[in-house]
Amino acid sequence: MSTIEPLITYFNNFTPLDEEEIIFVSTCFKSRLYRKRQYILQEGDVCNNYNFVVRGCLRMYKIDKNGNTHILQFTSENGWIADIGSFHEHTPSELSIDALEDTIVLQISYENLIAIYERFPRFNRIFRILMENAYVSLQKRMFQNISSPAEDRYNFFMEVYPHLSSRLPQTQIASFLGITPEFLSRLRNRRLKNKS
């Protein structure tokens, strides 16, 4: 299976692509391997690519002035990640993105994304839906963070990212949830007891 096939399958789930579209998409996206702990984007750099994950796992995060890591997003297979503000406005990012596992991504530049929109307008709709879904997820996450107890946030994480719970270190999940790894361990134990 070629690296581009998962992306073509992904787009075909929205609307079947014709041969011309498949060829054009294949020329606009570039495959890239990032090793574990390698940066895709460092704070202060401009986010030049929108990334589709073929295999692996990435995180987007901010380190505050006290050295604390605040994880905004995890993305794994068939997911998208970018600092959207930096990508669209061509401004330095306040965020970093790195690989939590060896990760293969398909990257598209801003210029190539605009070229796809102009040549094949249906991609406007596909990416609009992507943005809307991402915005809905962000709103849910923000609402959870300001209004939900830690246990509810953990349960929400398990619903949204069940495939990542065994792949990520506890420290990463705890950072995402805004709790300590020790408290996360207690929540996990409580959840296991409730299931049995």
GROMACS .gro file of C-alpha atoms in nm:
model
  196
    1MET     CA    1   0.000   0.000   0.000
    2SER     CA    2   0.142   0.341  -0.093
    3THR     CA    3   0.163   0.620   0.164
    4ILE     CA    4  -0.100   0.828  -0.019
    5GLU     CA    5  -0.370   0.557  -0.013
    6PRO     CA    6  -0.496   0.624   0.343
    7LEU     CA    7  -0.550   0.989   0.248
    8ILE     CA    8  -0.734   0.898  -0.072
    9THR     CA    9  -0.952   0.657   0.129
   10TYR     CA   10  -1.014   0.934   0.382
   11PHE     CA   11  -1.127   1.178   0.111
   12ASN     CA   12  -1.335   0.908  -0.060
   13ASN     CA   13  -1.536   0.874   0.262
   14PHE     CA   14  -1.653   1.232   0.206
   15THR     CA   15  -1.704   1.203  -0.167
   16PRO     CA   16  -1.546   0.969  -0.424
   17LEU     CA   17  -1.251   1.128  -0.603
   18ASP     CA   18  -1.200   1.089  -0.975
   19GLU     CA   19  -0.867   0.997  -1.133
   20GLU     CA   20  -0.767   1.357  -1.206
   21GLU     CA   21  -0.830   1.458  -0.844
   22ILE     CA   22  -0.635   1.159  -0.711
   23ILE     CA   23  -0.336   1.246  -0.929
   24PHE     CA   24  -0.347   1.613  -0.829
   25VAL     CA   25  -0.381   1.533  -0.458
   26SER     CA   26  -0.089   1.291  -0.487
   27THR     CA   27   0.133   1.568  -0.625
   28CYS     CA   28   0.028   1.822  -0.359
   29PHE     CA   29   0.091   1.608  -0.050
   30LYS     CA   30   0.445   1.509   0.048
   31SER     CA   31   0.523   1.210   0.268
   32ARG     CA   32   0.754   1.264   0.566
   33LEU     CA   33   0.878   1.040   0.847
   34TYR     CA   34   0.932   1.193   1.191
   35ARG     CA   35   1.115   0.993   1.454
   36LYS     CA   36   0.993   0.979   1.813
   37ARG     CA   37   1.057   1.315   1.989
   38GLN     CA   38   1.132   1.491   1.660
   39TYR     CA   39   0.969   1.833   1.610
   40ILE     CA   40   0.725   1.893   1.328
   41LEU     CA   41   0.680   2.250   1.446
   42GLN     CA   42   0.874   2.445   1.708
   43GLU     CA   43   0.740   2.747   1.893
   44GLY     CA   44   0.853   3.061   1.710
   45ASP     CA   45   0.854   2.898   1.364
   46VAL     CA   46   0.580   2.946   1.106
   47CYS     CA   47   0.355   2.642   1.057
   48ASN     CA   48   0.411   2.575   0.687
   49ASN     CA   49   0.220   2.248   0.654
   50TYR     CA   50  -0.115   2.093   0.734
   51ASN     CA   51  -0.038   1.735   0.844
   52PHE     CA   52  -0.240   1.417   0.789
   53VAL     CA   53  -0.120   1.126   1.004
   54VAL     CA   54  -0.076   0.800   0.815
   55ARG     CA   55   0.085   0.612   1.104
   56GLY     CA   56   0.194   0.716   1.452
   57CYS     CA   57   0.097   0.982   1.703
   58LEU     CA   58   0.166   1.356   1.738
   59ARG     CA   59   0.093   1.610   2.008
   60MET     CA   60   0.048   1.987   1.993
   61TYR     CA   61   0.141   2.172   2.308
   62LYS     CA   62   0.260   2.488   2.481
   63ILE     CA   63   0.525   2.515   2.749
   64ASP     CA   64   0.447   2.798   2.991
   65LYS     CA   65   0.698   3.030   3.160
   66ASN     CA   66   0.720   2.791   3.458
   67GLY     CA   67   0.819   2.501   3.234
   68ASN     CA   68   0.481   2.325   3.253
   69THR     CA   69   0.359   2.146   2.940
   70HIS     CA   70  -0.001   2.205   2.833
   71ILE     CA   71  -0.118   1.961   2.564
   72LEU     CA   72  -0.388   2.093   2.335
   73GLN     CA   73  -0.424   1.799   2.100
   74PHE     CA   74  -0.321   1.442   2.025
   75THR     CA   75  -0.350   1.322   1.666
   76SER     CA   76  -0.305   0.967   1.540
   77GLU     CA   77  -0.396   0.771   1.228
   78ASN     CA   78  -0.638   0.950   0.990
   79GLY     CA   79  -0.622   1.270   1.194
   80TRP     CA   80  -0.508   1.621   1.103
   81ILE     CA   81  -0.286   1.859   1.294
   82ALA     CA   82  -0.147   2.208   1.244
   83ASP     CA   83  -0.134   2.542   1.422
   84ILE     CA   84  -0.418   2.675   1.208
   85GLY     CA   85  -0.358   3.040   1.298
   86SER     CA   86   0.010   3.024   1.208
   87PHE     CA   87  -0.065   2.819   0.893
   88HIS     CA   88  -0.325   3.061   0.752
   89GLU     CA   89  -0.172   3.388   0.871
   90HIS     CA   90   0.194   3.293   0.809
   91THR     CA   91   0.285   3.411   1.159
   92PRO     CA   92   0.523   3.256   1.416
   93SER     CA   93   0.356   2.982   1.616
   94GLU     CA   94   0.318   2.992   1.993
   95LEU     CA   95   0.282   2.613   1.989
   96SER     CA   96   0.500   2.311   1.924
   97ILE     CA   97   0.415   1.982   1.757
   98ASP     CA   98   0.628   1.671   1.806
   99ALA     CA   99   0.613   1.297   1.751
  100LEU     CA  100   0.527   1.069   2.043
  101GLU     CA  101   0.603   0.768   1.822
  102ASP     CA  102   0.778   0.724   1.490
  103THR     CA  103   0.519   0.891   1.267
  104ILE     CA  104   0.451   0.912   0.894
  105VAL     CA  105   0.259   1.218   0.781
  106LEU     CA  106   0.136   1.355   0.451
  107GLN     CA  107   0.196   1.730   0.443
  108ILE     CA  108   0.038   1.998   0.230
  109SER     CA  109   0.161   2.356   0.210
  110TYR     CA  110  -0.072   2.656   0.224
  111GLU     CA  111  -0.003   2.729  -0.145
  112ASN     CA  112  -0.087   2.374  -0.250
  113LEU     CA  113  -0.402   2.372  -0.038
  114ILE     CA  114  -0.521   2.689  -0.213
  115ALA     CA  115  -0.434   2.530  -0.549
  116ILE     CA  116  -0.654   2.228  -0.465
  117TYR     CA  117  -0.941   2.459  -0.362
  118GLU     CA  118  -0.916   2.653  -0.687
  119ARG     CA  119  -0.886   2.354  -0.917
  120PHE     CA  120  -1.135   2.125  -0.741
  121PRO     CA  121  -1.393   2.327  -0.544
  122ARG     CA  122  -1.532   2.019  -0.368
  123PHE     CA  123  -1.218   2.026  -0.148
  124ASN     CA  124  -1.341   2.359  -0.011
  125ARG     CA  125  -1.635   2.168   0.135
  126ILE     CA  126  -1.422   1.879   0.263
  127PHE     CA  127  -1.181   2.109   0.446
  128ARG     CA  128  -1.467   2.327   0.574
  129ILE     CA  129  -1.619   2.016   0.734
  130LEU     CA  130  -1.277   1.928   0.880
  131MET     CA  131  -1.248   2.275   1.033
  132GLU     CA  132  -1.604   2.266   1.167
  133ASN     CA  133  -1.544   1.926   1.330
  134ALA     CA  134  -1.217   2.048   1.480
  135TYR     CA  135  -1.390   2.359   1.615
  136VAL     CA  136  -1.669   2.152   1.772
  137SER     CA  137  -1.409   1.928   1.939
  138LEU     CA  138  -1.220   2.231   2.066
  139GLN     CA  139  -1.537   2.382   2.214
  140LYS     CA  140  -1.622   2.056   2.389
  141ARG     CA  141  -1.271   2.034   2.530
  142MET     CA  142  -1.274   2.396   2.650
  143PHE     CA  143  -1.615   2.348   2.812
  144GLN     CA  144  -1.493   2.031   2.984
  145ASN     CA  145  -1.183   2.207   3.116
  146ILE     CA  146  -1.377   2.494   3.273
  147SER     CA  147  -1.682   2.307   3.398
  148SER     CA  148  -1.612   1.937   3.450
  149PRO     CA  149  -1.438   1.751   3.732
  150ALA     CA  150  -1.122   1.559   3.648
  151GLU     CA  151  -1.301   1.225   3.641
  152ASP     CA  152  -1.542   1.347   3.374
  153ARG     CA  153  -1.251   1.485   3.171
  154TYR     CA  154  -1.077   1.148   3.195
  155ASN     CA  155  -1.392   0.962   3.087
  156PHE     CA  156  -1.428   1.203   2.793
  157PHE     CA  157  -1.065   1.137   2.696
  158MET     CA  158  -1.134   0.762   2.703
  159GLU     CA  159  -1.435   0.812   2.475
  160VAL     CA  160  -1.251   1.035   2.225
  161TYR     CA  161  -0.908   0.866   2.233
  162PRO     CA  162  -0.967   0.500   2.337
  163HIS     CA  163  -0.704   0.386   2.087
  164LEU     CA  164  -0.440   0.609   2.250
  165SER     CA  165  -0.489   0.526   2.617
  166SER     CA  166  -0.251   0.229   2.598
  167ARG     CA  167  -0.008   0.399   2.357
  168LEU     CA  168   0.060   0.717   2.555
  169PRO     CA  169   0.259   0.755   2.876
  170GLN     CA  170   0.053   0.855   3.180
  171THR     CA  171   0.245   1.182   3.203
  172GLN     CA  172   0.118   1.284   2.856
  173ILE     CA  173  -0.244   1.198   2.934
  174ALA     CA  174  -0.223   1.376   3.270
  175SER     CA  175  -0.084   1.688   3.103
  176PHE     CA  176  -0.368   1.681   2.849
  177LEU     CA  177  -0.623   1.653   3.131
  178GLY     CA  178  -0.457   1.917   3.350
  179ILE     CA  179  -0.396   1.680   3.642
  180THR     CA  180  -0.099   1.507   3.803
  181PRO     CA  181   0.009   1.157   3.691
  182GLU     CA  182  -0.063   1.033   4.045
  183PHE     CA  183  -0.421   1.157   4.031
  184LEU     CA  184  -0.460   1.004   3.685
  185SER     CA  185  -0.347   0.670   3.830
  186ARG     CA  186  -0.622   0.695   4.094
  187LEU     CA  187  -0.881   0.776   3.826
  188ARG     CA  188  -0.769   0.477   3.619
  189ASN     CA  189  -0.794   0.245   3.918
  190ARG     CA  190  -1.138   0.377   4.005
  191ARG     CA  191  -1.255   0.326   3.646
  192LEU     CA  192  -1.124  -0.032   3.645
  193LYS     CA  193  -1.300  -0.108   3.974
  194ASN     CA  194  -1.629   0.035   3.841
  195LYS     CA  195  -1.604  -0.189   3.534
  196SER     CA  196  -1.546  -0.506   3.737
   0.00000   0.00000   0.00000
